């Protein structure tokens, strides 16, 4: 699907809509996600799925979305996710430099950025964004683990904007009771 997923596929899911130009999204990526990793993901209790919400006011959003999809295909989605949040320079050439420095298959990565399959993944992700009425970032949707259902289209608890970490942790813990 091209969606970055971290954690146990059978665990409860936190679906995160983000954009690499968003300061609150960066705060989530650099401060909250490592804490979620320690508190829930490493214990197999939570998985986090991430979708980039391309925004017109950030002209490289579509490129960044494609780059995350292509890095995920190479099993390096988390690495690129962290690298893109760590830099303000996210042009195509800078993204390719990140790929080279981190031993991506650069030819495949560069080709992937412009393929119809990548555009199809972006369209499918846009359908999820539209279906859940996401227009602000960061946005979070929490779904309990139901192995027989597609959680993307189930109803779960949602938050728009970055909550405090204790509030987010409490919401996750409450959903697991």
Short mmCIF file of N, CA, C and O in Angstrom, two decimals, residues 32-148:
data_model
loop_
_atom_site.label_atom_id
_atom_site.label_comp_id
_atom_site.label_asym_id
_atom_site.label_seq_id
_atom_site.Cartn_x
_atom_site.Cartn_y
_atom_site.Cartn_z
N UNK A 32 7.38 12.01 20.21
CA UNK A 32 6.31 11.10 20.59
C UNK A 32 6.54 9.68 20.06
O UNK A 32 6.33 8.71 20.78
N UNK A 33 6.94 9.56 18.80
CA UNK A 33 7.10 8.23 18.21
C UNK A 33 8.13 7.38 18.96
O UNK A 33 7.86 6.20 19.23
N UNK A 34 9.30 7.93 19.33
CA UNK A 34 10.22 7.11 20.13
C UNK A 34 9.61 6.66 21.46
O UNK A 34 9.85 5.54 21.92
N UNK A 35 8.80 7.51 22.08
CA UNK A 35 8.16 7.13 23.33
C UNK A 35 7.09 6.06 23.09
O UNK A 35 6.96 5.12 23.87
N UNK A 36 6.33 6.20 21.99
CA UNK A 36 5.36 5.16 21.62
C UNK A 36 6.07 3.84 21.35
O UNK A 36 5.56 2.76 21.69
N UNK A 37 7.24 3.93 20.73
CA UNK A 37 8.04 2.73 20.45
C UNK A 37 8.35 2.01 21.76
O UNK A 37 8.15 0.80 21.87
N UNK A 38 8.78 2.76 22.73
CA UNK A 38 9.15 2.18 24.03
C UNK A 38 7.92 1.67 24.80
O UNK A 38 7.93 0.57 25.35
N UNK A 39 6.86 2.48 24.84
CA UNK A 39 5.70 2.16 25.67
C UNK A 39 4.78 1.09 25.08
O UNK A 39 4.16 0.33 25.82
N UNK A 40 4.66 1.05 23.74
CA UNK A 40 3.65 0.18 23.13
C UNK A 40 4.16 -0.67 21.96
O UNK A 40 3.88 -1.86 21.89
N UNK A 41 4.85 -0.05 21.03
CA UNK A 41 5.22 -0.76 19.78
C UNK A 41 6.16 -1.92 20.07
O UNK A 41 5.92 -3.04 19.60
N UNK A 42 7.21 -1.69 20.85
CA UNK A 42 8.17 -2.75 21.16
C UNK A 42 7.53 -3.90 21.93
O UNK A 42 8.02 -5.03 21.87
N UNK A 43 6.44 -3.62 22.63
CA UNK A 43 5.73 -4.65 23.41
C UNK A 43 4.67 -5.37 22.57
O UNK A 43 3.95 -6.21 23.09
N UNK A 44 4.55 -5.00 21.28
CA UNK A 44 3.59 -5.65 20.39
C UNK A 44 2.16 -5.21 20.59
O UNK A 44 1.23 -5.84 20.08
N UNK A 45 1.94 -4.11 21.30
CA UNK A 45 0.58 -3.66 21.62
C UNK A 45 0.03 -2.62 20.64
O UNK A 45 -1.16 -2.33 20.65
N UNK A 46 0.91 -2.02 19.82
CA UNK A 46 0.48 -0.94 18.94
C UNK A 46 1.28 -0.98 17.65
O UNK A 46 2.47 -1.32 17.67
N UNK A 47 0.62 -0.64 16.58
CA UNK A 47 1.31 -0.38 15.32
C UNK A 47 0.94 1.03 14.90
O UNK A 47 -0.15 1.53 15.23
N UNK A 48 1.85 1.66 14.24
CA UNK A 48 1.63 3.02 13.76
C UNK A 48 1.73 3.00 12.25
O UNK A 48 2.71 2.50 11.69
N UNK A 49 0.70 3.49 11.60
CA UNK A 49 0.71 3.66 10.15
C UNK A 49 0.77 5.16 9.87
O UNK A 49 0.08 5.93 10.53
N UNK A 50 1.59 5.53 8.89
CA UNK A 50 1.78 6.94 8.58
C UNK A 50 1.48 7.20 7.11
O UNK A 50 1.98 6.50 6.24
N UNK A 51 0.68 8.22 6.88
CA UNK A 51 0.36 8.69 5.53
C UNK A 51 0.70 10.17 5.46
O UNK A 51 0.32 10.94 6.35
N UNK A 52 1.42 10.55 4.41
CA UNK A 52 1.74 11.96 4.20
C UNK A 52 0.54 12.63 3.55
O UNK A 52 0.01 12.15 2.55
N UNK A 53 0.12 13.73 4.14
CA UNK A 53 -0.97 14.54 3.58
C UNK A 53 -0.34 15.64 2.74
O UNK A 53 0.19 16.61 3.28
N UNK A 54 -0.34 15.49 1.41
CA UNK A 54 0.23 16.55 0.57
C UNK A 54 -0.63 17.81 0.66
O UNK A 54 -1.85 17.74 0.59
N UNK A 55 0.02 18.93 0.85
CA UNK A 55 -0.67 20.21 0.95
C UNK A 55 -0.11 21.17 -0.10
O UNK A 55 1.11 21.25 -0.27
N UNK A 56 -1.00 21.88 -0.76
CA UNK A 56 -0.58 22.79 -1.83
C UNK A 56 0.39 23.86 -1.34
O UNK A 56 1.25 24.30 -2.09
N UNK A 57 0.26 24.28 -0.09
CA UNK A 57 1.15 25.33 0.40
C UNK A 57 2.58 24.84 0.59
O UNK A 57 3.48 25.64 0.79
N UNK A 58 2.78 23.53 0.54
CA UNK A 58 4.12 22.94 0.60
C UNK A 58 4.38 22.24 -0.74
O UNK A 58 3.98 21.10 -0.94
N UNK A 59 5.04 22.92 -1.67
CA UNK A 59 5.15 22.42 -3.04
C UNK A 59 5.84 21.07 -3.19
O UNK A 59 5.58 20.36 -4.16
N UNK A 60 6.67 20.67 -2.23
CA UNK A 60 7.34 19.36 -2.35
C UNK A 60 6.57 18.23 -1.68
O UNK A 60 7.06 17.12 -1.59
N UNK A 61 5.36 18.50 -1.22
CA UNK A 61 4.58 17.48 -0.51
C UNK A 61 4.35 16.21 -1.32
O UNK A 61 4.45 15.11 -0.79
N UNK A 62 4.01 16.36 -2.58
CA UNK A 62 3.77 15.17 -3.41
C UNK A 62 5.06 14.38 -3.60
O UNK A 62 5.05 13.14 -3.55
N UNK A 63 6.17 15.06 -3.81
CA UNK A 63 7.47 14.40 -3.92
C UNK A 63 7.80 13.68 -2.62
O UNK A 63 8.25 12.53 -2.63
N UNK A 64 7.60 14.33 -1.49
CA UNK A 64 7.89 13.71 -0.20
C UNK A 64 7.01 12.49 0.04
O UNK A 64 7.47 11.47 0.56
N UNK A 65 5.75 12.59 -0.35
CA UNK A 65 4.84 11.45 -0.24
C UNK A 65 5.35 10.29 -1.09
O UNK A 65 5.43 9.14 -0.63
N UNK A 66 5.73 10.58 -2.33
CA UNK A 66 6.26 9.54 -3.23
C UNK A 66 7.55 8.95 -2.66
O UNK A 66 7.76 7.73 -2.70
N UNK A 67 8.41 9.81 -2.11
CA UNK A 67 9.68 9.33 -1.56
C UNK A 67 9.44 8.36 -0.40
O UNK A 67 10.11 7.33 -0.30
N UNK A 68 8.47 8.67 0.46
CA UNK A 68 8.18 7.76 1.58
C UNK A 68 7.63 6.44 1.06
O UNK A 68 8.01 5.37 1.54
N UNK A 69 6.78 6.48 0.06
CA UNK A 69 6.27 5.26 -0.55
C UNK A 69 7.42 4.42 -1.10
O UNK A 69 7.51 3.21 -0.87
N UNK A 70 8.32 5.07 -1.84
CA UNK A 70 9.43 4.35 -2.49
C UNK A 70 10.44 3.82 -1.48
O UNK A 70 10.97 2.73 -1.64
N UNK A 71 10.69 4.57 -0.41
CA UNK A 71 11.58 4.10 0.64
C UNK A 71 10.96 2.90 1.36
O UNK A 71 11.65 1.94 1.70
N UNK A 72 9.66 2.97 1.58
CA UNK A 72 8.95 1.87 2.24
C UNK A 72 9.05 0.59 1.42
O UNK A 72 9.24 -0.50 1.96
N UNK A 73 8.98 0.73 0.10
CA UNK A 73 9.12 -0.44 -0.77
C UNK A 73 10.49 -1.10 -0.61
O UNK A 73 10.62 -2.30 -0.82
N UNK A 74 11.50 -0.34 -0.24
CA UNK A 74 12.84 -0.88 -0.04
C UNK A 74 13.11 -1.26 1.42
O UNK A 74 14.23 -1.61 1.79
N UNK A 75 12.08 -1.17 2.26
CA UNK A 75 12.24 -1.50 3.67
C UNK A 75 13.00 -0.42 4.43
O UNK A 75 13.53 -0.67 5.51
N UNK A 76 13.02 0.80 3.88
CA UNK A 76 13.76 1.89 4.52
C UNK A 76 12.86 3.10 4.77
O UNK A 76 13.32 4.23 4.83
N UNK A 77 11.57 2.82 4.93
CA UNK A 77 10.62 3.90 5.14
C UNK A 77 10.88 4.68 6.41
O UNK A 77 10.86 5.91 6.40
N UNK A 78 11.14 3.99 7.51
CA UNK A 78 11.37 4.68 8.78
C UNK A 78 12.63 5.54 8.71
O UNK A 78 12.68 6.64 9.21
N UNK A 79 13.65 5.00 8.04
CA UNK A 79 14.90 5.74 7.90
C UNK A 79 14.67 7.05 7.14
O UNK A 79 15.11 8.12 7.57
N UNK A 80 13.94 7.00 6.03
CA UNK A 80 13.67 8.21 5.25
C UNK A 80 12.74 9.15 6.02
O UNK A 80 12.94 10.36 6.02
N UNK A 81 11.75 8.58 6.69
CA UNK A 81 10.82 9.36 7.51
C UNK A 81 11.61 10.23 8.50
O UNK A 81 11.41 11.43 8.59
N UNK A 82 12.52 9.59 9.23
CA UNK A 82 13.33 10.32 10.20
C UNK A 82 14.22 11.35 9.52
O UNK A 82 14.35 12.48 9.99
N UNK A 83 14.82 10.99 8.40
CA UNK A 83 15.72 11.89 7.68
C UNK A 83 14.98 13.11 7.13
O UNK A 83 15.51 14.22 7.17
N UNK A 84 13.77 12.91 6.61
CA UNK A 84 13.03 14.05 6.07
C UNK A 84 12.58 15.02 7.17
O UNK A 84 12.53 16.22 6.94
N UNK A 85 12.27 14.48 8.33
CA UNK A 85 11.93 15.38 9.44
C UNK A 85 13.16 16.10 9.99
O UNK A 85 13.05 17.15 10.60
N UNK A 86 14.34 15.54 9.77
CA UNK A 86 15.57 16.12 10.31
C UNK A 86 16.15 17.22 9.42
O UNK A 86 17.12 17.86 9.80
N UNK A 87 15.57 17.43 8.23
CA UNK A 87 16.11 18.44 7.32
C UNK A 87 15.01 19.34 6.79
O UNK A 87 13.87 18.92 6.66
N UNK A 88 15.36 20.55 6.49
CA UNK A 88 14.41 21.48 5.86
C UNK A 88 14.57 21.46 4.34
O UNK A 88 13.70 21.91 3.62
N UNK A 89 15.70 20.93 3.86
CA UNK A 89 15.99 20.89 2.42
C UNK A 89 15.50 19.56 1.86
O UNK A 89 16.18 18.55 1.95
N UNK A 90 14.29 19.58 1.30
CA UNK A 90 13.70 18.34 0.81
C UNK A 90 13.39 18.41 -0.68
O UNK A 90 12.33 18.00 -1.13
N UNK A 91 14.33 18.90 -1.45
CA UNK A 91 14.19 18.91 -2.90
C UNK A 91 14.47 17.49 -3.41
O UNK A 91 14.96 16.63 -2.67
N UNK A 92 14.18 17.26 -4.67
CA UNK A 92 14.45 15.95 -5.26
C UNK A 92 15.92 15.58 -5.12
O UNK A 92 16.25 14.46 -4.73
N UNK A 93 16.82 16.52 -5.41
CA UNK A 93 18.25 16.20 -5.33
C UNK A 93 18.66 15.90 -3.89
O UNK A 93 19.46 15.00 -3.65
N UNK A 94 18.10 16.62 -2.91
CA UNK A 94 18.43 16.34 -1.51
C UNK A 94 17.88 14.99 -1.06
O UNK A 94 18.52 14.28 -0.28
N UNK A 95 16.69 14.65 -1.52
CA UNK A 95 16.12 13.34 -1.17
C UNK A 95 16.96 12.22 -1.78
O UNK A 95 17.22 11.21 -1.13
N UNK A 96 17.43 12.41 -3.00
CA UNK A 96 18.30 11.41 -3.63
C UNK A 96 19.64 11.30 -2.89
O UNK A 96 20.20 10.20 -2.77
N UNK A 97 20.13 12.42 -2.39
CA UNK A 97 21.36 12.38 -1.58
C UNK A 97 21.14 11.56 -0.32
O UNK A 97 21.98 10.73 0.06
N UNK A 98 20.01 11.76 0.34
CA UNK A 98 19.67 10.95 1.52
C UNK A 98 19.64 9.46 1.15
O UNK A 98 20.17 8.62 1.87
N UNK A 99 19.04 9.17 0.00
CA UNK A 99 18.97 7.77 -0.45
C UNK A 99 20.37 7.19 -0.67
O UNK A 99 20.66 6.06 -0.26
N UNK A 100 21.24 7.95 -1.35
CA UNK A 100 22.62 7.48 -1.60
C UNK A 100 23.37 7.27 -0.29
O UNK A 100 24.04 6.24 -0.10
N UNK A 101 23.26 8.23 0.62
CA UNK A 101 23.99 8.15 1.89
C UNK A 101 23.53 6.99 2.77
O UNK A 101 24.26 6.54 3.65
N UNK A 102 22.32 6.52 2.52
CA UNK A 102 21.76 5.44 3.35
C UNK A 102 21.62 4.13 2.60
O UNK A 102 20.85 3.26 3.00
N UNK A 103 22.40 4.01 1.52
CA UNK A 103 22.53 2.75 0.78
C UNK A 103 21.23 2.21 0.24
O UNK A 103 20.98 1.00 0.25
N UNK A 104 20.37 3.11 -0.25
CA UNK A 104 19.19 2.69 -0.98
C UNK A 104 19.66 2.16 -2.33
O UNK A 104 20.76 2.48 -2.79
N UNK A 105 18.82 1.39 -2.99
CA UNK A 105 19.02 1.12 -4.41
C UNK A 105 18.54 2.40 -5.10
O UNK A 105 17.35 2.58 -5.36
N UNK A 106 19.46 3.31 -5.34
CA UNK A 106 19.13 4.66 -5.78
C UNK A 106 18.45 4.66 -7.14
O UNK A 106 17.49 5.42 -7.36
N UNK A 107 18.90 3.81 -8.05
CA UNK A 107 18.27 3.76 -9.39
C UNK A 107 16.81 3.34 -9.26
O UNK A 107 15.92 3.97 -9.86
N UNK A 108 16.54 2.32 -8.46
CA UNK A 108 15.16 1.86 -8.27
C UNK A 108 14.34 2.92 -7.54
O UNK A 108 13.18 3.16 -7.88
N UNK A 109 14.94 3.55 -6.55
CA UNK A 109 14.26 4.59 -5.78
C UNK A 109 13.89 5.76 -6.69
O UNK A 109 12.75 6.22 -6.69
N UNK A 110 14.84 6.22 -7.47
CA UNK A 110 14.60 7.36 -8.37
C UNK A 110 13.53 7.01 -9.40
O UNK A 110 12.64 7.82 -9.67
N UNK A 111 13.59 5.83 -9.94
CA UNK A 111 12.58 5.39 -10.91
C UNK A 111 11.20 5.31 -10.26
O UNK A 111 10.20 5.72 -10.84
N UNK A 112 11.17 4.81 -9.04
CA UNK A 112 9.91 4.63 -8.31
C UNK A 112 9.19 5.96 -8.08
O UNK A 112 7.95 6.00 -8.08
N UNK A 113 9.94 7.03 -7.91
CA UNK A 113 9.33 8.34 -7.61
C UNK A 113 8.30 8.76 -8.67
O UNK A 113 7.37 9.49 -8.35
N UNK A 114 8.49 8.29 -9.90
CA UNK A 114 7.64 8.75 -11.00
C UNK A 114 6.77 7.66 -11.63
O UNK A 114 6.18 7.89 -12.67
N UNK A 115 6.69 6.49 -11.01
CA UNK A 115 5.94 5.40 -11.63
C UNK A 115 4.44 5.56 -11.45
O UNK A 115 3.97 6.23 -10.53
N UNK A 116 3.72 4.89 -12.32
CA UNK A 116 2.26 4.86 -12.20
C UNK A 116 1.83 4.17 -10.91
O UNK A 116 0.83 4.55 -10.30
N UNK A 117 2.60 3.15 -10.48
CA UNK A 117 2.24 2.45 -9.25
C UNK A 117 2.33 3.40 -8.05
O UNK A 117 1.46 3.40 -7.18
N UNK A 118 3.37 4.22 -8.01
CA UNK A 118 3.50 5.19 -6.92
C UNK A 118 2.34 6.18 -6.95
O UNK A 118 1.74 6.50 -5.92
N UNK A 119 2.00 6.65 -8.14
CA UNK A 119 0.86 7.57 -8.27
C UNK A 119 -0.44 6.89 -7.84
O UNK A 119 -1.30 7.53 -7.23
N UNK A 120 -0.56 5.59 -8.13
CA UNK A 120 -1.74 4.83 -7.70
C UNK A 120 -1.80 4.74 -6.18
O UNK A 120 -2.86 4.93 -5.58
N UNK A 121 -0.65 4.47 -5.54
CA UNK A 121 -0.61 4.45 -4.07
C UNK A 121 -1.01 5.80 -3.51
O UNK A 121 -1.76 5.88 -2.53
N UNK A 122 -0.53 6.89 -4.12
CA UNK A 122 -0.90 8.22 -3.66
C UNK A 122 -2.39 8.46 -3.82
O UNK A 122 -3.02 9.06 -2.94
N UNK A 123 -2.97 7.98 -4.91
CA UNK A 123 -4.42 8.12 -5.12
C UNK A 123 -5.18 7.33 -4.05
O UNK A 123 -6.16 7.83 -3.49
N UNK A 124 -4.73 6.12 -3.77
CA UNK A 124 -5.38 5.30 -2.73
C UNK A 124 -5.27 5.97 -1.36
O UNK A 124 -6.22 5.96 -0.58
N UNK A 125 -4.11 6.54 -1.08
CA UNK A 125 -3.94 7.23 0.19
C UNK A 125 -4.83 8.48 0.24
O UNK A 125 -5.41 8.78 1.28
N UNK A 126 -4.96 9.17 -0.87
CA UNK A 126 -5.84 10.34 -0.93
C UNK A 126 -7.29 9.92 -0.69
O UNK A 126 -8.05 10.65 -0.05
N UNK A 127 -7.67 8.75 -1.17
CA UNK A 127 -9.02 8.24 -0.91
C UNK A 127 -9.24 8.02 0.59
O UNK A 127 -10.33 8.30 1.11
N UNK A 128 -8.22 7.52 1.29
CA UNK A 128 -8.32 7.35 2.74
C UNK A 128 -8.45 8.72 3.41
O UNK A 128 -9.30 8.92 4.28
N UNK A 129 -7.62 9.66 2.98
CA UNK A 129 -7.65 11.02 3.53
C UNK A 129 -9.04 11.63 3.35
O UNK A 129 -9.63 12.18 4.28
N UNK A 130 -9.58 11.51 2.15
CA UNK A 130 -10.90 12.05 1.84
C UNK A 130 -11.98 11.32 2.63
O UNK A 130 -12.88 11.96 3.20
N UNK A 131 -11.90 10.00 2.68
CA UNK A 131 -12.90 9.20 3.39
C UNK A 131 -12.97 9.50 4.87
O UNK A 131 -14.03 9.41 5.48
N UNK A 132 -11.84 9.85 5.46
CA UNK A 132 -11.81 10.17 6.88
C UNK A 132 -11.93 11.68 7.14
O UNK A 132 -11.85 12.12 8.29
N UNK A 133 -12.11 12.46 6.08
CA UNK A 133 -12.29 13.91 6.17
C UNK A 133 -11.11 14.60 6.87
O UNK A 133 -11.30 15.51 7.68
N UNK A 134 -9.91 14.17 6.53
CA UNK A 134 -8.71 14.76 7.11
C UNK A 134 -8.33 15.99 6.30
O UNK A 134 -8.14 15.91 5.09
N UNK A 135 -8.23 17.12 6.96
CA UNK A 135 -7.80 18.33 6.28
C UNK A 135 -6.75 19.09 7.08
O UNK A 135 -6.15 20.03 6.58
N UNK A 136 -6.53 18.69 8.33
CA UNK A 136 -5.55 19.33 9.19
C UNK A 136 -4.53 18.30 9.66
O UNK A 136 -4.86 17.13 9.84
N UNK A 137 -3.31 18.77 9.89
CA UNK A 137 -2.26 17.88 10.35
C UNK A 137 -1.61 18.44 11.60
O UNK A 137 -1.62 19.65 11.78
N UNK A 138 -1.11 17.59 12.44
CA UNK A 138 -1.27 16.15 12.38
C UNK A 138 -2.68 15.74 12.79
O UNK A 138 -3.34 16.43 13.55
N UNK A 139 -3.12 14.62 12.25
CA UNK A 139 -4.38 14.01 12.65
C UNK A 139 -4.10 12.55 12.98
O UNK A 139 -3.28 11.91 12.34
N UNK A 140 -4.80 12.05 13.99
CA UNK A 140 -4.58 10.70 14.49
C UNK A 140 -5.90 9.97 14.59
O UNK A 140 -6.89 10.55 15.05
N UNK A 141 -5.91 8.72 14.20
CA UNK A 141 -7.07 7.85 14.34
C UNK A 141 -6.60 6.59 15.03
O UNK A 141 -5.64 5.96 14.60
N UNK A 142 -7.26 6.22 16.12
CA UNK A 142 -6.88 5.03 16.89
C UNK A 142 -7.94 3.96 16.69
O UNK A 142 -9.13 4.22 16.89
N UNK A 143 -7.50 2.78 16.30
CA UNK A 143 -8.39 1.65 16.07
C UNK A 143 -7.97 0.48 16.93
O UNK A 143 -6.79 0.14 17.00
N UNK A 144 -8.95 -0.15 17.58
CA UNK A 144 -8.68 -1.36 18.34
C UNK A 144 -8.37 -2.48 17.38
O UNK A 144 -8.80 -2.47 16.23
N UNK A 145 -7.63 -3.46 17.84
CA UNK A 145 -7.28 -4.60 17.01
C UNK A 145 -8.52 -5.46 16.77
O UNK A 145 -9.15 -5.94 17.70
N UNK A 146 -8.89 -5.60 15.51
CA UNK A 146 -9.95 -6.50 15.06
C UNK A 146 -9.42 -7.19 13.81
O UNK A 146 -9.52 -6.64 12.72
N UNK A 147 -8.82 -8.37 13.96
CA UNK A 147 -8.10 -8.98 12.84
C UNK A 147 -8.95 -9.26 11.60
O UNK A 147 -8.42 -9.36 10.51
N UNK A 148 -10.27 -9.33 11.74
CA UNK A 148 -11.11 -9.65 10.59
C UNK A 148 -11.62 -8.42 9.86
O UNK A 148 -12.33 -8.54 8.87
#
